[in-house]
mmCIF file of C-alpha atoms and ligand atoms in Angstrom:
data_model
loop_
_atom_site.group_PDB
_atom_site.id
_atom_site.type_symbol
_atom_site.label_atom_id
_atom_site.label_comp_id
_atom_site.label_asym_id
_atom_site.label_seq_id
_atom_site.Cartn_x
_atom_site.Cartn_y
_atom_site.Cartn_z
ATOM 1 C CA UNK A 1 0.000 0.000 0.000
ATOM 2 C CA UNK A 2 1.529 3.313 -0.612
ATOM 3 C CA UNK A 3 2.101 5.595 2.151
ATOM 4 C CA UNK A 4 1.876 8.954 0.585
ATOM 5 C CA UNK A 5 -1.710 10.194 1.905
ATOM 6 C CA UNK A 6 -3.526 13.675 1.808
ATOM 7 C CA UNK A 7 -6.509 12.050 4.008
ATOM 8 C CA UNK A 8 -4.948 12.262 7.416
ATOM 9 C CA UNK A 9 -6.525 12.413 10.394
ATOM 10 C CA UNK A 10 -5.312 14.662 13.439
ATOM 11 C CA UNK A 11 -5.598 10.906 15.381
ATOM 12 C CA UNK A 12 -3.852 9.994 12.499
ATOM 13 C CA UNK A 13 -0.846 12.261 13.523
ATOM 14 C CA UNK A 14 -0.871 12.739 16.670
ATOM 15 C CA UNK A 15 -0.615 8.768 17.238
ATOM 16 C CA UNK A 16 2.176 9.744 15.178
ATOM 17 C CA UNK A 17 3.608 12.714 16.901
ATOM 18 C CA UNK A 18 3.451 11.133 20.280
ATOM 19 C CA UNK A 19 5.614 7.744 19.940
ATOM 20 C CA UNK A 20 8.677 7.715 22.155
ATOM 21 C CA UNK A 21 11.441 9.990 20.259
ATOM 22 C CA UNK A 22 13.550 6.889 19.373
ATOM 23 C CA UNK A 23 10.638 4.975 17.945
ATOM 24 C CA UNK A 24 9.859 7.862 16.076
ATOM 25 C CA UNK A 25 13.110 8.365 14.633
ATOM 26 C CA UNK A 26 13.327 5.171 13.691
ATOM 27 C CA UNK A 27 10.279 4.740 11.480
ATOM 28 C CA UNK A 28 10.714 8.274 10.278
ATOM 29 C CA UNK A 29 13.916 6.692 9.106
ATOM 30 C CA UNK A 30 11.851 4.050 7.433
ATOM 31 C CA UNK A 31 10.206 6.381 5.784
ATOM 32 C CA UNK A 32 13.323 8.273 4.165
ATOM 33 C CA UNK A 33 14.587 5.298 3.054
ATOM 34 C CA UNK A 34 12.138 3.938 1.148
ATOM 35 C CA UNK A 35 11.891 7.257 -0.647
ATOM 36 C CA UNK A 36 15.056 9.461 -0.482
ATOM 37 C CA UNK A 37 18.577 8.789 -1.134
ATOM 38 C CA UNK A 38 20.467 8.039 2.289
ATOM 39 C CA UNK A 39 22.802 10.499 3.421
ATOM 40 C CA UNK A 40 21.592 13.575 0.654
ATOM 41 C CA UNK A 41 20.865 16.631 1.040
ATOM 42 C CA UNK A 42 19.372 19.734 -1.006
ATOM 43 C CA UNK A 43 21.178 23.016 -0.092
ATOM 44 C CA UNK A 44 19.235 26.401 -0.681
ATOM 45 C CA UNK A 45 20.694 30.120 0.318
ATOM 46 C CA UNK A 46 19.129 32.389 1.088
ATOM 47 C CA UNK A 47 19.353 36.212 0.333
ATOM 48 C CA UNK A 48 17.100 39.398 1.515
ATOM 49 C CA UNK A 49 16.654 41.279 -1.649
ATOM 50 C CA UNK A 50 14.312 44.021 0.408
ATOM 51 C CA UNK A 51 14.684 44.229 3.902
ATOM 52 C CA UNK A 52 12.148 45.737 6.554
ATOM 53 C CA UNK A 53 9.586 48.200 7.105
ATOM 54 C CA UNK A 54 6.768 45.444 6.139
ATOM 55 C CA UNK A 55 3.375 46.657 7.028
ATOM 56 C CA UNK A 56 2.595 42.875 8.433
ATOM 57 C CA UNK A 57 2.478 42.428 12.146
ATOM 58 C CA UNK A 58 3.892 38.565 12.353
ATOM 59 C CA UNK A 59 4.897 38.641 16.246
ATOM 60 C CA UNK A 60 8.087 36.709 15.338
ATOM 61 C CA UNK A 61 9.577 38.630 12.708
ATOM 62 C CA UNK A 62 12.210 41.431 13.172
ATOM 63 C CA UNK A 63 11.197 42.874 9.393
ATOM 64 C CA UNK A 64 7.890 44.063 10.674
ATOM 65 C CA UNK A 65 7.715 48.073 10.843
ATOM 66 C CA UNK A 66 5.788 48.477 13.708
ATOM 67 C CA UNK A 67 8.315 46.654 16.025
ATOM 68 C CA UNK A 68 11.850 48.503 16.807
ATOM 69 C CA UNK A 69 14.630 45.970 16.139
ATOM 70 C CA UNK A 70 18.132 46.430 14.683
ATOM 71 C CA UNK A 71 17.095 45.377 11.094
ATOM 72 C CA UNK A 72 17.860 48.460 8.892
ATOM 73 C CA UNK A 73 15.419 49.302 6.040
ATOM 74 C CA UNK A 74 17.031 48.509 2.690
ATOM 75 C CA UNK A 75 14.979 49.191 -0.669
ATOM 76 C CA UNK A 76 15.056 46.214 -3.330
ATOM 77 C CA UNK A 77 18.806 45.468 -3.964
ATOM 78 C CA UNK A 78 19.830 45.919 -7.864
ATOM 79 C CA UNK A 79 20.471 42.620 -10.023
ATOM 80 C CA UNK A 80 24.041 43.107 -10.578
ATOM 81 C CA UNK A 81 24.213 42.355 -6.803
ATOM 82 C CA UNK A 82 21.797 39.450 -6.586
ATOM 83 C CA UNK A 83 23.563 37.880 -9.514
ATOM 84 C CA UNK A 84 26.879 38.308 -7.625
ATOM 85 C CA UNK A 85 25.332 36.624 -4.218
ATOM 86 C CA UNK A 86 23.440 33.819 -6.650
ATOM 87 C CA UNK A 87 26.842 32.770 -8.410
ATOM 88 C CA UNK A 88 28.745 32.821 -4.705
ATOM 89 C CA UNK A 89 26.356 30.829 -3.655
ATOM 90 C CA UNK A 90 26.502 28.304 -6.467
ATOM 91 C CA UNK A 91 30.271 28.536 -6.204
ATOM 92 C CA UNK A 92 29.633 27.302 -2.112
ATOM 93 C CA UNK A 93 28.113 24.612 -3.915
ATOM 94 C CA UNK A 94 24.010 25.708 -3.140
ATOM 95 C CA UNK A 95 21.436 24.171 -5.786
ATOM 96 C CA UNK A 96 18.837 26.673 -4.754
ATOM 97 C CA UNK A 97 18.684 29.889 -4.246
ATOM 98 C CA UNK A 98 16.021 31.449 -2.739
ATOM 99 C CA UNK A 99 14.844 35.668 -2.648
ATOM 100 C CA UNK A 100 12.930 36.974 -0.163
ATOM 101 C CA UNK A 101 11.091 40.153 0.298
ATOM 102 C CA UNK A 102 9.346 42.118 3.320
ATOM 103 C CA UNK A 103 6.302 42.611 1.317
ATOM 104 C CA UNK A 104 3.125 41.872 2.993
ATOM 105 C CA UNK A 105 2.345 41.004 -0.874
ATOM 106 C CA UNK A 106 3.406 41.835 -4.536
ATOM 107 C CA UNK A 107 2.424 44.669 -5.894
ATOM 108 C CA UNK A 108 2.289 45.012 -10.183
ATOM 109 C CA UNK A 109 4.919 47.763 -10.156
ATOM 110 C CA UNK A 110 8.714 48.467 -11.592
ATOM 111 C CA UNK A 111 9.918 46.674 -8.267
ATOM 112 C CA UNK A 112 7.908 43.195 -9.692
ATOM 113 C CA UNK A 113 9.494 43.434 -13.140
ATOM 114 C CA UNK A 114 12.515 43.992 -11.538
ATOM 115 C CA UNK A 115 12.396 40.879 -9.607
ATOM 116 C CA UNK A 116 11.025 38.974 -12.482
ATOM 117 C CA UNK A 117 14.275 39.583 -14.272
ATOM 118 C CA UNK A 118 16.266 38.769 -11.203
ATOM 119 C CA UNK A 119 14.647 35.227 -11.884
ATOM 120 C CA UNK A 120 15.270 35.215 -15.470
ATOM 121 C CA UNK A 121 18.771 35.900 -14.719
ATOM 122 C CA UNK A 122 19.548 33.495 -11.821
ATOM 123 C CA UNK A 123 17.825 30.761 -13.992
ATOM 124 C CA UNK A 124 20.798 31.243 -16.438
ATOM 125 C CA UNK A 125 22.773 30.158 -13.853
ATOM 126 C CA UNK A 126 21.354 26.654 -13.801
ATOM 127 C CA UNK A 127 20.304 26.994 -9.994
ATOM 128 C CA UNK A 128 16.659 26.323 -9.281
ATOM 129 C CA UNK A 129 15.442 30.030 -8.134
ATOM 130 C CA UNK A 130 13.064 30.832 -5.640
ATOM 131 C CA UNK A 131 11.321 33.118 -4.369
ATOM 132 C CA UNK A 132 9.406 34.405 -1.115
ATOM 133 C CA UNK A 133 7.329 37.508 -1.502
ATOM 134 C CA UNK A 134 4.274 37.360 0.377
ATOM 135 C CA UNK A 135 0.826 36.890 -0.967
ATOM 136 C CA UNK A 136 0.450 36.547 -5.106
ATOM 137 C CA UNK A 137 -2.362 36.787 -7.142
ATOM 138 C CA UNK A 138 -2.638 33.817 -9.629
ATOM 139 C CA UNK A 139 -1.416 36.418 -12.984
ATOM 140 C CA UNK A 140 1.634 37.342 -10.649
ATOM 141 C CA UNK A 141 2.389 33.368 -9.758
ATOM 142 C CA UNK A 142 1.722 33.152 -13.542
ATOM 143 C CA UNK A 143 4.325 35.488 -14.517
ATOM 144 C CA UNK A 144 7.257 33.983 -11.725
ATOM 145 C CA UNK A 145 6.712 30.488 -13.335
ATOM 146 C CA UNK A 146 7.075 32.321 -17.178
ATOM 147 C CA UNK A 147 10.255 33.812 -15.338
ATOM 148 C CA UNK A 148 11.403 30.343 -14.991
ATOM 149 C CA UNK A 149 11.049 30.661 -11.281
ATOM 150 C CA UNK A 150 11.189 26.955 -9.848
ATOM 151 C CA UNK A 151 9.966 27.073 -6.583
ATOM 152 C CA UNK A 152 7.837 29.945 -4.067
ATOM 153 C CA UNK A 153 7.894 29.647 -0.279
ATOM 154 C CA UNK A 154 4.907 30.484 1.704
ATOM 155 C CA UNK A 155 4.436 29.328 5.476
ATOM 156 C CA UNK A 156 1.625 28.674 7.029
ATOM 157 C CA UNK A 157 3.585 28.957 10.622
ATOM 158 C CA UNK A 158 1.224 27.520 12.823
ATOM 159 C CA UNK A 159 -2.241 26.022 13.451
ATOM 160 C CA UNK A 160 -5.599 28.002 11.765
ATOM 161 C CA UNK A 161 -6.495 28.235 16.008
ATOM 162 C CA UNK A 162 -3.173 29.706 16.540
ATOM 163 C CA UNK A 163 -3.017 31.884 13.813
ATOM 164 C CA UNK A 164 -4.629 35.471 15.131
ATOM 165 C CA UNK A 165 -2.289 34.963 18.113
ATOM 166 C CA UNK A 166 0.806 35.401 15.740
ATOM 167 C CA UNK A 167 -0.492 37.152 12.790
ATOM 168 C CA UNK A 168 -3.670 39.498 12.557
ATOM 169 C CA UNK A 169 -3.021 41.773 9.483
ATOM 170 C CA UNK A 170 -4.025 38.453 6.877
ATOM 171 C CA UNK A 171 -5.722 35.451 7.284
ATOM 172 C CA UNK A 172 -4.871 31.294 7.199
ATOM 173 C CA UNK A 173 -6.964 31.219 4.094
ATOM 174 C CA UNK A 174 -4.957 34.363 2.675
ATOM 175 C CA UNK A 175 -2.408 31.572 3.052
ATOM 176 C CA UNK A 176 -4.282 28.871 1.413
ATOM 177 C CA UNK A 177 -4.972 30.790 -1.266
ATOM 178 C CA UNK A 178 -1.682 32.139 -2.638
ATOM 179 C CA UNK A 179 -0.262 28.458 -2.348
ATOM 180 C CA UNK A 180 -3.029 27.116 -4.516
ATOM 181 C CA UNK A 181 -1.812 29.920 -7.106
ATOM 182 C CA UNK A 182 1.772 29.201 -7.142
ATOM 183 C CA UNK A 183 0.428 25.535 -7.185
ATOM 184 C CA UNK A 184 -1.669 25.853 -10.326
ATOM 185 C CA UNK A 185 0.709 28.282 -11.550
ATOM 186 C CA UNK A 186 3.322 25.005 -11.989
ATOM 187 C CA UNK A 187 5.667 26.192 -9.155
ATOM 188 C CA UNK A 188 7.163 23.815 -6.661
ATOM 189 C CA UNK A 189 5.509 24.830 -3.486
ATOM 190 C CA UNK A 190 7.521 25.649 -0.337
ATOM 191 C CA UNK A 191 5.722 25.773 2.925
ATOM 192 C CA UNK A 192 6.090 25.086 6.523
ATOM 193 C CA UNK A 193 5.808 27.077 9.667
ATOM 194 C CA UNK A 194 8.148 27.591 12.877
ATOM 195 C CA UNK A 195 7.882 26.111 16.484
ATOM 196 C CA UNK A 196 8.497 28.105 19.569
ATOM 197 C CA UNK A 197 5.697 30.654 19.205
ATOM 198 C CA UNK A 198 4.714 29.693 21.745
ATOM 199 C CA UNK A 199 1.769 27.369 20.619
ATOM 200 C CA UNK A 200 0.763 23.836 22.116
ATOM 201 C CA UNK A 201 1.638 20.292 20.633
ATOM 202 C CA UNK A 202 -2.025 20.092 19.560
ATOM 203 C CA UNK A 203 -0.551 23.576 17.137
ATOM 204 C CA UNK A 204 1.574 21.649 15.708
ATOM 205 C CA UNK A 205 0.065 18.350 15.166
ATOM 206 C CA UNK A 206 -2.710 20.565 13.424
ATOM 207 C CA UNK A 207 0.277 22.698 11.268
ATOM 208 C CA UNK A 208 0.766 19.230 10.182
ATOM 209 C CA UNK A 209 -2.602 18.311 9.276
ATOM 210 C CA UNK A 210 -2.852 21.406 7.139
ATOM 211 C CA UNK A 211 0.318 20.394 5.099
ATOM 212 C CA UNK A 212 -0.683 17.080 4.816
ATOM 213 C CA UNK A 213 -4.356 17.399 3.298
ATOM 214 C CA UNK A 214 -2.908 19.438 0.820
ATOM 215 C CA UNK A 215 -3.898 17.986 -2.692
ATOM 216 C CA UNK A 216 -0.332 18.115 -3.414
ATOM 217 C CA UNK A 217 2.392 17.517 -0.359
ATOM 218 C CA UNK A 218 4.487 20.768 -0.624
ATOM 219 C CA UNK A 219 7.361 19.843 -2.341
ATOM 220 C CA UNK A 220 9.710 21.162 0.626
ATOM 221 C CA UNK A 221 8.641 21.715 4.138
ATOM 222 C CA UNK A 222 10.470 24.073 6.276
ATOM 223 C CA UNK A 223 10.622 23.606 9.828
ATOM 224 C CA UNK A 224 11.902 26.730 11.281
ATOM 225 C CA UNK A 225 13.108 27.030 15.139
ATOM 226 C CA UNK A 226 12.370 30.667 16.162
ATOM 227 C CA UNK A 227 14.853 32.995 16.393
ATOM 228 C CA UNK A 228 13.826 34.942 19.385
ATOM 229 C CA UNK A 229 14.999 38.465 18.026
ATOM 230 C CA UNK A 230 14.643 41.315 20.720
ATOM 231 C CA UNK A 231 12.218 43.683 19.697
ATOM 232 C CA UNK A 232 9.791 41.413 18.252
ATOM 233 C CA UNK A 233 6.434 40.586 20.921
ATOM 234 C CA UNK A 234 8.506 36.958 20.877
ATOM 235 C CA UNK A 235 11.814 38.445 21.359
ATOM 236 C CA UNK A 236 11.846 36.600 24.953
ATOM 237 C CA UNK A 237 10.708 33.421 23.876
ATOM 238 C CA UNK A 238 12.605 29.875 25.373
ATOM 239 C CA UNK A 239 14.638 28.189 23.031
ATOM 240 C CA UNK A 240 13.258 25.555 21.259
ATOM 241 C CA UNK A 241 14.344 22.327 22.555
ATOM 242 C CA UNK A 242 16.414 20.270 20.133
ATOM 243 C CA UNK A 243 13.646 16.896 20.803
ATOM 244 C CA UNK A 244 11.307 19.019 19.978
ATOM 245 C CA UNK A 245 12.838 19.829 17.214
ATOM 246 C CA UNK A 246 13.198 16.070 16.008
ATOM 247 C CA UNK A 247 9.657 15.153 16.645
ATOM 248 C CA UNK A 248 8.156 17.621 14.787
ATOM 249 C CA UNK A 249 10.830 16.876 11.194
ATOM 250 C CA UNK A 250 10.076 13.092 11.966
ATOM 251 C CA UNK A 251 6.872 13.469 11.853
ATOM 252 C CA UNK A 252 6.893 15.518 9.049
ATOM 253 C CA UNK A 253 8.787 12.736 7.421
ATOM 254 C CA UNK A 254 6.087 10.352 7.793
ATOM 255 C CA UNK A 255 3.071 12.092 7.047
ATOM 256 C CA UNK A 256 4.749 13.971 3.944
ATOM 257 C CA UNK A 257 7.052 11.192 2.787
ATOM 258 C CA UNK A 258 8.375 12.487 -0.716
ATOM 259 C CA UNK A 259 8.757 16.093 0.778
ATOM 260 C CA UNK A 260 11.772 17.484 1.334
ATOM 261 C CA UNK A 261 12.044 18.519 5.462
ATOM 262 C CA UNK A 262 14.513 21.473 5.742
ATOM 263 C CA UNK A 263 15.991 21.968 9.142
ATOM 264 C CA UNK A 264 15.780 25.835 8.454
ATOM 265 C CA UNK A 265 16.082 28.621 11.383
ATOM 266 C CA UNK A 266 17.557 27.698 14.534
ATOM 267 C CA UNK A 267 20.368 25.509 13.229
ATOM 268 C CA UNK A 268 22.995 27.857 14.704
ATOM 269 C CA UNK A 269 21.746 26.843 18.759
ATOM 270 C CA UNK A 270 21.967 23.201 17.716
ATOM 271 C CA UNK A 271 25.256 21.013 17.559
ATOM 272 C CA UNK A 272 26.379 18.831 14.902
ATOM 273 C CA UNK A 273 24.833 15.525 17.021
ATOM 274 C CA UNK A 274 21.486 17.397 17.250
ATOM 275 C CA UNK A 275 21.673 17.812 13.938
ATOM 276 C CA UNK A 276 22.723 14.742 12.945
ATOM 277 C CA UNK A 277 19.560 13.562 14.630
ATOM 278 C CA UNK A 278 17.323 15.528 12.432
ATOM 279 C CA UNK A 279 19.213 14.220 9.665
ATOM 280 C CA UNK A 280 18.470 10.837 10.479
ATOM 281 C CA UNK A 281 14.921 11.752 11.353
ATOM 282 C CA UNK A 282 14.454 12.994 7.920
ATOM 283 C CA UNK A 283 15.720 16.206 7.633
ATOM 284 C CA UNK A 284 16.942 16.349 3.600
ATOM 285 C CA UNK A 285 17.361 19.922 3.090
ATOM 286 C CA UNK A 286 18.880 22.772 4.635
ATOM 287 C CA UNK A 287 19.694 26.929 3.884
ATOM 288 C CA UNK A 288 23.712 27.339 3.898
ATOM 289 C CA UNK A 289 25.499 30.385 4.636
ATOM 290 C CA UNK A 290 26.084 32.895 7.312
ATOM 291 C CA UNK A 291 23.003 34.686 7.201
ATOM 292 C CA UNK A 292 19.367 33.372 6.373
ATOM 293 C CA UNK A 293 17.426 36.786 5.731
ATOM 294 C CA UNK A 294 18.607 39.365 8.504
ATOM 295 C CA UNK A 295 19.857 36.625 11.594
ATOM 296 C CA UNK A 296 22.974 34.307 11.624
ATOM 297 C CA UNK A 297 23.352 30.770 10.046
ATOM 298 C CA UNK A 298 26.211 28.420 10.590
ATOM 299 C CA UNK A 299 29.247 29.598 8.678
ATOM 300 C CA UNK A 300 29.470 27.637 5.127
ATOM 301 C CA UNK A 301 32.988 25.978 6.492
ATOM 302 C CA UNK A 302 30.880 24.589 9.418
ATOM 303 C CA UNK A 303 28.788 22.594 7.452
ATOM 304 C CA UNK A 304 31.119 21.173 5.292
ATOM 305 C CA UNK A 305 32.562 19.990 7.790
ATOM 306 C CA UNK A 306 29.247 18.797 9.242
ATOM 307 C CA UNK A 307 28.394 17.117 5.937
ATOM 308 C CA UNK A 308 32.046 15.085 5.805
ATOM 309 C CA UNK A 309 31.737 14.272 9.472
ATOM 310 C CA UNK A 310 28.441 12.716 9.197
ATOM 311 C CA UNK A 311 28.744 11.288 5.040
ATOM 312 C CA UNK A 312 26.132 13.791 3.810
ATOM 313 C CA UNK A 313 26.404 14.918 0.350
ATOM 314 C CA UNK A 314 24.793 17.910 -1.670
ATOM 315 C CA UNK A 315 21.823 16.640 -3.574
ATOM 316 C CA UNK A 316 22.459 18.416 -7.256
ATOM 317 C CA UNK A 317 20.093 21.270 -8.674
ATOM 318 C CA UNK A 318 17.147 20.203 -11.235
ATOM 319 C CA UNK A 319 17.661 16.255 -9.940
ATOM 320 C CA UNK A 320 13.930 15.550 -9.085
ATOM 321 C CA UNK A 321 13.160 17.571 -12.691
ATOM 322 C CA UNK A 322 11.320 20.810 -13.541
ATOM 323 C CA UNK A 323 7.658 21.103 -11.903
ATOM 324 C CA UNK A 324 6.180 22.878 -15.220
ATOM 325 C CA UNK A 325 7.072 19.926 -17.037
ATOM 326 C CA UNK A 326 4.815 17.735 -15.045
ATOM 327 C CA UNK A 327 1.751 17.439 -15.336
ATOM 328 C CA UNK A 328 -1.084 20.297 -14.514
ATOM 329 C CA UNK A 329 -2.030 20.008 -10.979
ATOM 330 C CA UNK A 330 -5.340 19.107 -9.066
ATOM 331 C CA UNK A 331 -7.735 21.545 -8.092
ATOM 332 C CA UNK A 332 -6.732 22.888 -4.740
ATOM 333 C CA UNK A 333 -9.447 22.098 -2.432
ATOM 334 C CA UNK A 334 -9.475 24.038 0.705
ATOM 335 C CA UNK A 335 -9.227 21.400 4.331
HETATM 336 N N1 SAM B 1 7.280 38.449 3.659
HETATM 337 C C1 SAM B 1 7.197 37.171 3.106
HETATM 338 C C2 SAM B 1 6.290 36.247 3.880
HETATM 339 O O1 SAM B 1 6.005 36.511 5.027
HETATM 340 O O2 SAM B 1 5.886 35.234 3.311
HETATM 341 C C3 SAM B 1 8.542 36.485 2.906
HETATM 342 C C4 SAM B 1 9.616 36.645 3.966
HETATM 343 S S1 SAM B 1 9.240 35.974 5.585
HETATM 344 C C5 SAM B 1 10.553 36.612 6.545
HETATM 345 C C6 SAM B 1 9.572 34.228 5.390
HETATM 346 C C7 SAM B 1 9.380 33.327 6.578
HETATM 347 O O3 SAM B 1 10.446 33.460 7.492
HETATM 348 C C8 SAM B 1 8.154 33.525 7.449
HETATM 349 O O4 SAM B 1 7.006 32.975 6.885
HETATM 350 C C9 SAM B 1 8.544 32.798 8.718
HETATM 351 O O5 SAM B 1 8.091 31.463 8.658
HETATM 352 C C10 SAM B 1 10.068 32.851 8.714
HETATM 353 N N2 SAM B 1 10.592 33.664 9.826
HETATM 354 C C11 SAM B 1 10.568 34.999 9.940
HETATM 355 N N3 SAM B 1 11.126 35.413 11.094
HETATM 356 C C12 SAM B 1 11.526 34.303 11.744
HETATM 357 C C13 SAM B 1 12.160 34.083 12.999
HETATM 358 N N4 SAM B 1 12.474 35.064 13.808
HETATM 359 N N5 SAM B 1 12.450 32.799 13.344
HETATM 360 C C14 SAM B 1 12.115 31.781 12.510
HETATM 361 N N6 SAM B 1 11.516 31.932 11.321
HETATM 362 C C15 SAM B 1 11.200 33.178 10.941
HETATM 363 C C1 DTB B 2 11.790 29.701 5.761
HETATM 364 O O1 DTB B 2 10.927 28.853 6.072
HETATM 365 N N1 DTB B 2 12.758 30.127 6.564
HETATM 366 C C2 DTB B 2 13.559 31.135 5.898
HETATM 367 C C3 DTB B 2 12.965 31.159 4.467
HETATM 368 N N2 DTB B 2 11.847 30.287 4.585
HETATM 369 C C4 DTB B 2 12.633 32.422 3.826
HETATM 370 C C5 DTB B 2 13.557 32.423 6.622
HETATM 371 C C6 DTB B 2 14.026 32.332 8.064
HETATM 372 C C7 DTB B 2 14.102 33.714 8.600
HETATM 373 C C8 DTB B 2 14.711 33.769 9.964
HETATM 374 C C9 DTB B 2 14.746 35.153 10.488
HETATM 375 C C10 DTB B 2 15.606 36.093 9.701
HETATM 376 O O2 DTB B 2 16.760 35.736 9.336
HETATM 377 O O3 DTB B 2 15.169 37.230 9.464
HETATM 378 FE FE1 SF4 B 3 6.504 40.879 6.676
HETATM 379 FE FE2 SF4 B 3 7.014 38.351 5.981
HETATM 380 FE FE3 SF4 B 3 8.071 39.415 8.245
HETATM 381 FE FE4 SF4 B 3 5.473 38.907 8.152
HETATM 382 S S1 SF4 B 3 7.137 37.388 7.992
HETATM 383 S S2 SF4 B 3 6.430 40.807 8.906
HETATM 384 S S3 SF4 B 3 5.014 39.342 5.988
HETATM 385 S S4 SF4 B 3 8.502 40.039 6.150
#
């Protein structure tokens, strides 16, 4: 019987999500196996081509105008520099490269075209380009995946109940609805949320549940640790713990078992064992680099080391194929 299902139940997953951590890693590990190549993993970078002074009020994020961090206010960088950053992070050996933008959404201006080209020209370097911009409107996802752009991330963060704690200027459904258009638009979706915000297990079993009934699995599922960044209403937020951490990437693995799990923000508080644990919980994708958008990473020398210490080796770009030469996808039904 095949194990990729978008009809789980939250008993379904939280059978799932409560096994005892080694059991859990273990048939997460099952999981991989069958599906994944042992020991690979896809490397993205990450760079902020338009930092701060977003009109959004996610309590976690230090781009948000209305809360006084450090982050400085920088207007949309110009392509020569992009191109620069895209080809050093090729050279670092990243398949993916990934844009974001403070924008609570996209807007059909000069500063759209200009990141349409910035698409056009990163796809030249045979990297698979993506992008994060906030909301789209299906014409806008249209015109990213005429771009060439490969793949568009787009969280959900948390539960639909735990939503308005963390976010009130836009909805879950606002959500919903801009992955079904980069989904019918032919773009590899990118979505996943963060732990620490301070939300309960059922949160994230329910997170999961959202993913999961998805028509489509996301192609790559991001499971952030937050940053705590003072400022921000979370700025004092614990830690995440690291088991917490593996629970919620193995069970990703097994409800979402051709998805690729990036162990995303937070990687700098754990060590290479921790990590190594994710890895083996099903963890096949990470963002490489010193920076992700405006907080720190692990240095790129760090992880090499960490991939020749534990045998892991960069998956290469384009290997699972081109979404917008498969075939159109289902209807996005809303769960
Ligand atoms: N503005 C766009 C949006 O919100 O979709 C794109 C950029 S936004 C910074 C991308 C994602 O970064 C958010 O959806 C959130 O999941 C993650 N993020 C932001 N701040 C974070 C933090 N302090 N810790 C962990 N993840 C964070
Ligand atoms: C994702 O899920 N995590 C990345 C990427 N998608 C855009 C962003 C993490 C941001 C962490 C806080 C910062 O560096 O500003
Ligand atoms: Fe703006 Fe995105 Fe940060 Fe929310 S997460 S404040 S939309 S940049």
């Amino acid at each position: 019987m095949s194990d990729i299902r978008n009809d789980w139940s939250r008993e379904d997953i939280r059978a799932i999500y409560e096994r005892p951590l080694l059991q859990l890693v273990m048939d997460a590990a099952d999981v991989h196996r069958r599906h994944h190549k042992l020991g690979e993993v896809q490397i993205s970078s990450l760079l902020s081509i338009k930092t701060g002074g977003c009109s959004e009020d996610c309590a976690y994020c230090p781009q948000a105008a209305r809360f006084h961090t450090d982050v400085k206010v920088h207007a949309l960088m110009k392509t020569d520099a992009v191109i620069d950053a895209a080809k050093k992070a090729k050279a670092g050996g990243a398949s993916r490269f990934c844009m974001g933008a403070a924008w609570r959404e996209v807007r059909d201006n000069r500063d759209f075209d200009r990141v349409l080209d910035m698409v056009k020209e990163v796809n030249k370097l045979d990297m698979e380009v993506c992008c994060t911009l906030g909301m789209l409107t299906p014409h806008q996802a249209g015109r990213l995946a005429e771009a060439g752009l490969y793949a568009y991330n787009h969280n959900i963060d948390t539960s639909e109940e735990h939503y308005g704690d963390i976010i009130t200027t836009r909805t879950y459904d606002d959500r919903l609805n801009t992955l079904n258009n980069v989904r019918q638009a032919g773009i590899s979706v990118c979505s996943g949320g963060i732990i620490g915000l301070g939300e309960t297990d059922e949160d994230r079993i329910g997170m999961l549940h959202t993913l999961s009934r998805l028509p489509q699995h996301p192609e790559s599922v991001p499971i952030n640790a937050l940053v705590p960044v003072e400022g921000t209403p979370l700025g004092n937020n614990a830690r995440v713990p690291f088991d917490e951490l593996v629970r919620m990437v193995a069970t990703a693995r097994i409800v979402m078992p051709l998805s690729a799990v990036r162990l995303s923000a937070g990687r700098l508080e754990l060590s290479v064992a921790e990590q190594a644990m994710c890895f083996m919980a099903g963890a096949n994708s990470i963002f490489a680099g010193d920076k992700l958008l405006t907080t720190g990473n692990p240095e790129f020398n760090e992880d090499m080391a960490m991939f020749r210490t534990l045998g892991l080796t960069p998956k290469a770009a384009f290997a699972d194929g081109h979404p917008q030469n498969r075939m159109k996808p289902v209807a996005h039904e809303q769960c």
